[in-house]
Amino acid sequence: MRSLVSVQDLTNDDLLRVFELAARLADEGGVEPRRNLAIAQESLAAIGISADALALDRVMATLFFEPSTRTRLSFEAAMHRLGGRVLGFSDSRTSSVSKGETLADTIRIVNGYSDIIVIRHPLEGAAHVASCFSDAPVINAGDGGREHPTQCLLDLFTLRRELGHIAGLKVGLCGDLKYGRTVHSLAQGLARLGAEPICIAPATLRMPAHILDFVQETTGTRPPEVERPEEVLPDLNALYVTRIQQERFEDPAEYEALRGIYVVDPELMRRASKDCIVMHPLPRVDEISPAFDSDPRAAYFRQGHNGVPVRMALVCLMFAAVEPAGIAPGIPGAAADPGRECDNPRCITRAERYLPQRFDPLPYGGIRCAYCEARPAQQELRLS
Ligand code: NCD
């Protein structure tokens, strides 16, 4: 893996390597960089990966064009605990983007200041574009409603640590499955590792068809879809709750109508098994009652803390895998298609007009945008 844009950039072996190293860092590491680096070096050497200069004195750029608490700070904490340094911005209004600079130019410049770039952006496909203009590895910390692969890593790691394994688990994904990028990545990760995602969402916020298709192709079973958690709760090993993504709604009235649709509280959780953990990527608004926080099954704060060792492990593996100075790969993908525009209003190509329109053919027919991976709306309707 050179850059991490989608969870599909990681093989199952990569996932296991991250989990194993993260577990050692969580159990035996601490805040002392030399100790953490020694653990990482020893673990990587044991699997034949040479890791001479992992992160000591390397520089991470964190470019956050959208709000964040956990993701940005846990990446920065991870880098500090590995003896690295961090620069960046947490509000794009303080960067030259507010003067009209393109994403490509921002990345070309930051690339000269840093060894690894972490980017969060409101538009889908932005991290992919960044990876095309950077010779340093790029990590997607969330691109619009599309994907959030490092959250998926810490979610899977949390399941493993809390429940001992991932294969065979039934995991209810509840809330905004349409715009929630964490559940898009997690559903794919769960399917890849042999767990069973179960979708719980109102009809207007269903999981996108291409994610359901992926799970079906991977596991042989299309995920069940229900509207209420009560319908599946007794069978679940974990309930993964998400916030309704207010910022992605075009019509505020639509958001208001859905607000508060699910509330996980002690009463609801009486229907779940005594071992069913509750997870949430956070921030929560009103979907988990604070009255549930003292229940031992409330795993969401432990989950948030797992972000640091998981991101330390990921950064070590990426530095071990990548030669420091490479060549920015440029815009890859299928031939440019000037006759067609991506019709996803949240696609990066809608804002960054210099990007050539490109579409990739899909194995089961049809095409998808090479940046945001959306299928043309007509095709989505036909297939769903
Ligand atoms: C999530 C995100 O930004 O997608 N938060 C996170 O990274 N932990 C979830 C959310 O904002 O609802």
XYZ file of C-alpha atoms in Angstrom, residues 43-352:
310
model
C 7.268 -6.642 15.380
C 8.022 -5.721 11.790
C 11.357 -7.554 11.779
C 9.538 -10.686 12.984
C 7.448 -10.638 9.807
C 10.389 -9.824 7.556
C 9.770 -6.095 7.104
C 12.860 -3.960 7.519
C 12.027 -0.752 9.312
C 15.124 1.293 9.998
C 13.713 4.793 10.260
C 10.053 4.437 11.063
C 8.815 7.853 12.094
C 11.534 9.472 14.177
C 11.858 13.045 12.906
C 9.525 12.400 9.989
C 6.862 15.029 9.356
C 3.137 14.411 9.001
C 0.895 17.061 7.422
C -2.704 17.009 8.635
C -4.895 18.902 6.156
C -8.395 19.121 7.582
C -10.873 20.876 5.319
C -13.705 19.643 7.582
C -14.140 19.626 11.394
C -12.569 16.837 13.419
C -11.588 16.094 17.000
C -10.689 12.417 17.291
C -9.284 11.714 13.862
C -6.911 14.669 13.645
C -5.807 14.599 17.266
C -5.274 10.848 17.347
C -3.167 11.024 14.168
C -1.138 13.800 15.765
C -0.845 11.932 19.088
C 0.247 8.821 17.158
C 2.949 10.762 15.344
C 4.200 12.397 18.578
C 4.364 8.999 20.265
C 6.556 7.787 17.409
C 8.929 10.734 17.737
C 7.671 12.404 14.573
C 6.498 15.969 13.995
C 3.224 17.380 12.797
C 2.141 20.439 10.822
C -1.088 21.358 9.120
C -4.386 23.178 9.431
C -7.683 22.279 11.012
C -9.755 24.926 9.272
C -9.447 25.473 5.518
C -10.443 29.158 5.995
C -6.921 29.686 7.332
C -5.313 28.083 4.249
C -4.914 29.404 0.686
C -7.918 27.348 -0.386
C -9.918 30.374 0.779
C -8.018 32.386 -1.888
C -9.069 29.918 -4.569
C -6.066 27.580 -4.604
C -6.734 24.179 -6.142
C -6.411 20.958 -4.173
C -3.723 19.790 -6.613
C -1.539 22.859 -5.962
C -2.038 22.657 -2.182
C -0.910 19.037 -2.237
C 2.078 19.695 -4.543
C 3.342 22.292 -2.059
C 2.598 20.445 1.203
C 4.272 17.421 -0.331
C 7.539 19.364 -0.187
C 7.095 20.048 3.532
C 6.132 16.588 4.783
C 6.701 12.837 4.506
C 3.082 11.745 4.857
C -0.189 13.606 4.275
C -3.447 13.023 6.149
C -6.408 14.703 4.474
C -10.060 15.178 5.375
C -12.243 16.899 2.801
C -15.978 17.438 2.284
C -15.911 16.237 -1.346
C -15.914 12.590 -2.433
C -12.766 11.501 -4.212
C -10.631 14.316 -2.700
C -8.170 11.938 -1.021
C -7.782 10.034 -4.288
C -6.942 13.280 -6.091
C -4.458 14.167 -3.317
C -2.766 10.793 -3.731
C -2.367 11.481 -7.447
C -0.497 14.748 -6.865
C 1.705 13.602 -3.976
C 4.842 11.486 -4.014
C 4.459 11.041 -0.245
C 1.831 8.573 0.963
C -1.640 10.040 1.519
C -4.108 8.830 4.134
C -7.813 9.488 3.669
C -9.240 10.763 6.966
C -12.720 11.000 5.443
C -13.815 12.219 1.994
C -17.361 13.538 2.132
C -19.851 10.737 2.602
C -17.670 8.190 0.806
C -15.090 6.439 3.000
C -13.138 6.673 6.234
C -10.675 3.754 6.097
C -8.680 4.508 9.268
C -11.895 4.670 11.301
C -12.658 1.223 9.856
C -9.279 -0.017 11.106
C -9.935 1.151 14.643
C -13.512 -0.144 14.543
C -12.354 -3.616 13.494
C -9.537 -3.485 16.059
C -12.081 -2.587 18.752
C -14.282 -5.568 17.823
C -11.264 -7.858 18.038
C -10.155 -6.516 21.391
C -13.600 -6.413 22.940
C -14.978 -9.674 21.560
C -11.827 -11.670 20.781
C -12.453 -12.220 17.072
C -14.228 -10.750 14.035
C -15.243 -13.713 11.849
C -18.815 -14.775 12.472
C -19.854 -11.647 14.388
C -23.237 -10.106 13.675
C -22.799 -6.351 13.678
C -25.810 -4.031 13.432
C -24.973 -0.792 11.566
C -27.556 1.723 12.718
C -28.403 5.284 11.703
C -27.331 7.263 8.657
C -26.081 4.535 6.344
C -26.485 6.735 3.262
C -24.125 9.589 4.140
C -22.132 7.935 6.957
C -18.655 7.296 5.560
C -17.569 5.207 8.547
C -20.214 2.556 7.882
C -19.337 2.423 4.175
C -15.777 1.443 5.038
C -16.784 -0.757 7.965
C -19.367 -2.815 6.025
C -16.633 -3.695 3.518
C -14.099 -4.489 6.251
C -16.555 -6.691 8.144
C -17.450 -8.639 5.005
C -13.769 -9.128 4.135
C -13.036 -10.580 7.584
C -16.048 -12.902 7.621
C -18.436 -10.933 9.838
C -22.048 -10.201 9.005
C -23.195 -6.571 8.726
C -26.910 -5.980 9.340
C -28.274 -2.630 8.169
C -30.645 -0.658 10.387
C -31.770 2.607 8.790
C -34.866 4.557 7.746
C -35.887 4.082 4.109
C -34.365 7.438 3.110
C -30.949 6.685 4.653
C -30.334 3.146 3.385
C -26.873 1.755 2.717
C -25.822 2.545 -0.907
C -26.404 -0.261 -3.372
C -22.714 -0.553 -4.321
C -21.777 -1.370 -0.705
C -24.567 -3.955 -0.450
C -23.330 -5.414 -3.749
C -19.782 -5.637 -2.399
C -20.870 -7.429 0.781
C -22.965 -9.838 -1.261
C -20.103 -10.628 -3.624
C -17.704 -11.119 -0.710
C -19.837 -13.146 1.702
C -22.428 -14.646 -0.649
C -25.212 -13.003 1.388
C -26.844 -9.620 0.852
C -26.970 -7.820 4.211
C -30.423 -7.824 5.796
C -31.980 -4.354 5.941
C -34.423 -3.385 8.702
C -35.760 -0.041 9.923
C -35.787 -0.581 13.701
C -32.994 -1.901 15.961
C -35.550 -3.862 18.028
C -36.032 -6.197 15.033
C -32.484 -7.575 15.225
C -31.052 -6.487 18.580
C -31.272 -9.833 20.462
C -29.090 -11.516 17.786
C -26.339 -8.899 17.625
C -22.784 -9.134 18.987
C -22.283 -5.407 18.455
C -24.486 -2.435 17.682
C -22.616 0.284 15.752
C -24.548 3.542 16.027
C -23.956 6.574 13.788
C -24.913 10.229 13.823
C -27.371 11.504 11.219
C -24.932 13.470 9.033
C -26.630 16.872 9.169
C -23.967 18.575 7.031
C -24.638 16.305 4.017
C -28.372 17.050 3.698
C -29.407 19.384 0.903
C -32.784 20.044 2.578
C -32.562 21.003 6.304
C -36.220 19.986 6.782
C -35.322 16.441 5.785
C -32.665 16.359 8.519
C -35.044 17.782 11.132
C -37.582 15.069 10.324
C -34.989 12.354 10.970
C -33.303 13.863 13.998
C -33.687 11.703 17.094
C -35.081 8.782 15.093
C -32.900 6.323 17.061
C -31.969 6.635 20.707
C -29.942 3.865 22.299
C -30.653 3.924 26.018
C -30.631 1.469 28.941
C -34.209 0.460 28.197
C -33.565 -0.431 24.548
C -30.403 -2.304 25.521
C -32.385 -4.566 27.876
C -33.407 -6.383 24.682
C -29.782 -7.014 23.679
C -27.546 -9.776 24.952
C -25.421 -9.018 27.998
C -22.290 -9.200 25.784
C -23.535 -6.985 22.937
C -21.203 -3.996 22.820
C -22.323 -0.584 21.611
C -19.924 1.304 19.347
C -20.054 4.782 17.792
C -17.357 6.629 15.798
C -18.384 9.794 17.719
C -19.313 12.606 17.917
C -22.761 11.596 19.169
C -25.612 14.061 19.154
C -28.662 12.395 20.678
C -28.448 8.832 19.334
C -26.910 7.322 22.487
C -28.260 8.445 25.838
C -25.554 9.453 28.368
C -27.513 7.244 30.804
C -26.009 4.255 28.961
C -22.387 5.400 29.382
C -21.847 3.544 32.670
C -22.979 0.210 31.169
C -19.918 -2.034 30.602
C -21.215 -2.716 27.079
C -20.718 0.982 26.187
C -17.501 0.586 24.171
C -17.461 3.936 22.330
C -14.930 5.755 24.512
C -12.594 2.746 24.536
C -13.067 2.633 20.750
C -12.055 6.310 20.424
C -8.906 5.688 22.448
C -7.965 2.766 20.208
C -7.441 5.327 17.436
C -3.968 6.171 18.728
C -2.296 2.717 18.716
C -4.072 1.808 15.472
C -2.832 4.967 13.731
C 0.653 4.467 15.163
C 0.709 0.965 13.695
C -0.603 2.174 10.350
C 1.935 4.988 10.081
C 4.800 2.603 10.932
C 3.672 0.127 8.293
C 3.297 2.856 5.683
C 6.738 4.308 6.393
C 8.235 0.830 6.318
C 6.599 0.130 2.965
C 7.311 3.359 1.104
C 10.525 4.781 -0.246
C 10.721 8.382 1.013
C 11.063 10.088 -2.363
C 8.952 8.677 -5.139
C 7.178 10.160 -8.103
C 3.635 11.429 -7.858
C 1.636 8.947 -9.907
C -0.567 11.469 -11.772
C -4.200 10.921 -12.587
C -4.687 7.215 -13.311
C -7.783 5.330 -14.383
C -9.600 4.679 -17.581
C -9.461 7.002 -20.566
C -10.804 10.492 -20.042
C -14.436 10.791 -21.040
C -15.051 14.411 -22.059
C -18.576 13.641 -23.200
C -19.865 12.813 -19.737
C -19.794 14.509 -16.327
C -20.042 12.747 -12.994
C -23.554 13.504 -11.745
C -22.721 13.121 -8.030
C -23.079 16.699 -6.689
C -20.534 15.887 -3.951
C -17.837 14.622 -6.373
C -14.457 16.401 -6.277
C -14.631 16.893 -10.080
C -17.561 19.297 -9.590
C -15.340 21.737 -7.694
C -11.888 21.085 -9.196
